[in-house]
Amino acid sequence: MNFSGLIDNFGPLTVAGLAQGAIIALFALGYTLVYGVLRLINFAHSEVFLVGTYACLILWGWFGLDQNSATPDFGAMLGYMALGLVAAIVVSGALALGVELVAYRPLRRRNAPPLAFLITAIGASLAISEFVGVATHRNQRGVPPIIEARTVITIGNTHITNLQILIVVLALVMMFVLDRFINGSRLGRGIRAVAQNPDSAALMGVNKSRVISLVFLLGGLMAGIAAVMYDLKIGVTKYDAGFLLGIDAFTAAVLGGIGNLRGALVGGLLLGVLQSYAAGLFGSNWLHAAAFVLLILILMFRPSGLLGESLGRARA
């Protein structure tokens, strides 16, 4: 264990962990939204994220961009970023909706038992993952240098880059927007009503199927944004990226209190920092192992998470 390395690099590890945690938090919102309404762990959500990572790469490729391209100027960078986000959001959102319509809605109409939903979720995840693997030949793909990471703040040996600031700020902004939507809009009130008591909500005129589709769509949109930030941060994308980061996102959702939006944000940021510390202490190979260990500890000692409030009761 490298305690001296952890202490010497405490600042850089913290900043890197917050940037990674912001991506995990955006990803985790999809898990916590669906669970908060349906009490269902949507294992296919990791593939929704995965497809988003490839969607923006394909769009950038249409403009002749690859990992060897020169960094565009500021105006072109904004354009490419906007187009990449739109592509990832549209594709991830559409796939999330498709999973709900094709895989889960028929089960709900038949009042299928919870085990059937679990098996279907795992099957949908495997099917989409294998399809992406075949389509990409399971090859790693480089990401065009849309944004050149430059240090904008220096505190001691801690260098904070423009990309890290962008990732954290974007995650906070999207969390705020989603929070306001859930709490301040008519559709958001419908989501909270169905999460609290679906039968009473139906008696009050809330369209349960429409609310559930909206929840899947919102989760897909957040996963699409996380996918673009992941591509830009890591610089490469792999066909198994959805599985590995999906474990992290699920852990973050449970850590914050699955079904709690603010809990997903807190859990994602905290998990990212803890993973970064574990990598500094034990080595980078322990990055994802730390999420597994933390998940087991949470489920053993505090399964309700840090905040532990469901979407139907939460103000978040």
PDB file of N, CA, C and O in Angstrom, residues 18 24 31 52 111 134 159 193 197 230 238 258 283 300:
ATOM      1  N   LEU A  18     -13.495  13.582  -8.394  1.00  0.00           N
ATOM      2  CA  LEU A  18     -14.727  14.363  -8.550  1.00  0.00           C
ATOM      3  C   LEU A  18     -15.191  14.374 -10.001  1.00  0.00           C
ATOM      4  O   LEU A  18     -16.396  14.282 -10.280  1.00  0.00           O
ATOM      5  N   ILE A  24     -20.241   9.316 -13.167  1.00  0.00           N
ATOM      6  CA  ILE A  24     -20.955   8.217 -12.522  1.00  0.00           C
ATOM      7  C   ILE A  24     -22.312   8.686 -12.016  1.00  0.00           C
ATOM      8  O   ILE A  24     -23.330   7.976 -12.128  1.00  0.00           O
ATOM      9  N   TYR A  31     -30.630   4.673 -13.075  1.00  0.00           N
ATOM     10  CA  TYR A  31     -30.970   3.583 -12.160  1.00  0.00           C
ATOM     11  C   TYR A  31     -31.947   4.049 -11.085  1.00  0.00           C
ATOM     12  O   TYR A  31     -32.933   3.378 -10.779  1.00  0.00           O
ATOM     13  N   GLY A  52     -24.650   5.287 -26.251  1.00  0.00           N
ATOM     14  CA  GLY A  52     -24.400   6.723 -26.325  1.00  0.00           C
ATOM     15  C   GLY A  52     -22.948   7.056 -26.592  1.00  0.00           C
ATOM     16  O   GLY A  52     -22.641   8.017 -27.318  1.00  0.00           O
ATOM     17  N   ASN A 111     -49.075  -8.439 -15.633  1.00  0.00           N
ATOM     18  CA  ASN A 111     -48.867  -8.505 -14.181  1.00  0.00           C
ATOM     19  C   ASN A 111     -47.855  -9.589 -13.824  1.00  0.00           C
ATOM     20  O   ASN A 111     -48.071 -10.409 -12.915  1.00  0.00           O
ATOM     21  N   VAL A 134     -20.648  -7.250 -31.518  1.00  0.00           N
ATOM     22  CA  VAL A 134     -20.540  -7.741 -32.894  1.00  0.00           C
ATOM     23  C   VAL A 134     -20.370  -6.578 -33.872  1.00  0.00           C
ATOM     24  O   VAL A 134     -19.543  -6.633 -34.792  1.00  0.00           O
ATOM     25  N   HIS A 159      -3.491  20.359 -10.261  1.00  0.00           N
ATOM     26  CA  HIS A 159      -3.781  21.090 -11.494  1.00  0.00           C
ATOM     27  C   HIS A 159      -5.195  20.723 -11.939  1.00  0.00           C
ATOM     28  O   HIS A 159      -5.477  19.561 -12.241  1.00  0.00           O
ATOM     29  N   ALA A 193     -46.051  11.086  -7.958  1.00  0.00           N
ATOM     30  CA  ALA A 193     -47.298  10.432  -7.546  1.00  0.00           C
ATOM     31  C   ALA A 193     -47.260   8.942  -7.833  1.00  0.00           C
ATOM     32  O   ALA A 193     -47.652   8.123  -6.987  1.00  0.00           O
ATOM     33  N   ASN A 197     -47.585   6.075  -4.921  1.00  0.00           N
ATOM     34  CA  ASN A 197     -48.704   5.128  -4.912  1.00  0.00           C
ATOM     35  C   ASN A 197     -49.301   5.077  -6.314  1.00  0.00           C
ATOM     36  O   ASN A 197     -50.117   5.931  -6.669  1.00  0.00           O
ATOM     37  N   TYR A 230     -17.737  10.907 -20.697  1.00  0.00           N
ATOM     38  CA  TYR A 230     -16.830   9.765 -20.524  1.00  0.00           C
ATOM     39  C   TYR A 230     -15.866   9.664 -21.699  1.00  0.00           C
ATOM     40  O   TYR A 230     -14.656   9.470 -21.514  1.00  0.00           O
ATOM     41  N   LYS A 238     -14.690   1.470 -25.136  1.00  0.00           N
ATOM     42  CA  LYS A 238     -14.630   0.034 -25.327  1.00  0.00           C
ATOM     43  C   LYS A 238     -16.039  -0.533 -25.264  1.00  0.00           C
ATOM     44  O   LYS A 238     -16.940   0.066 -24.674  1.00  0.00           O
ATOM     45  N   ILE A 258     -30.970   4.467  -3.274  1.00  0.00           N
ATOM     46  CA  ILE A 258     -31.531   4.275  -4.605  1.00  0.00           C
ATOM     47  C   ILE A 258     -33.000   4.701  -4.617  1.00  0.00           C
ATOM     48  O   ILE A 258     -33.782   4.339  -3.751  1.00  0.00           O
ATOM     49  N   GLY A 283      -3.193   0.911  -6.407  1.00  0.00           N
ATOM     50  CA  GLY A 283      -2.898   0.773  -7.828  1.00  0.00           C
ATOM     51  C   GLY A 283      -4.169   0.876  -8.653  1.00  0.00           C
ATOM     52  O   GLY A 283      -5.277   0.639  -8.163  1.00  0.00           O
ATOM     53  N   MET A 300     -24.668  -4.652   3.251  1.00  0.00           N
ATOM     54  CA  MET A 300     -24.591  -5.358   4.525  1.00  0.00           C
ATOM     55  C   MET A 300     -24.996  -4.463   5.702  1.00  0.00           C
ATOM     56  O   MET A 300     -25.742  -4.895   6.593  1.00  0.00           O
TER      57      MET A 300
END
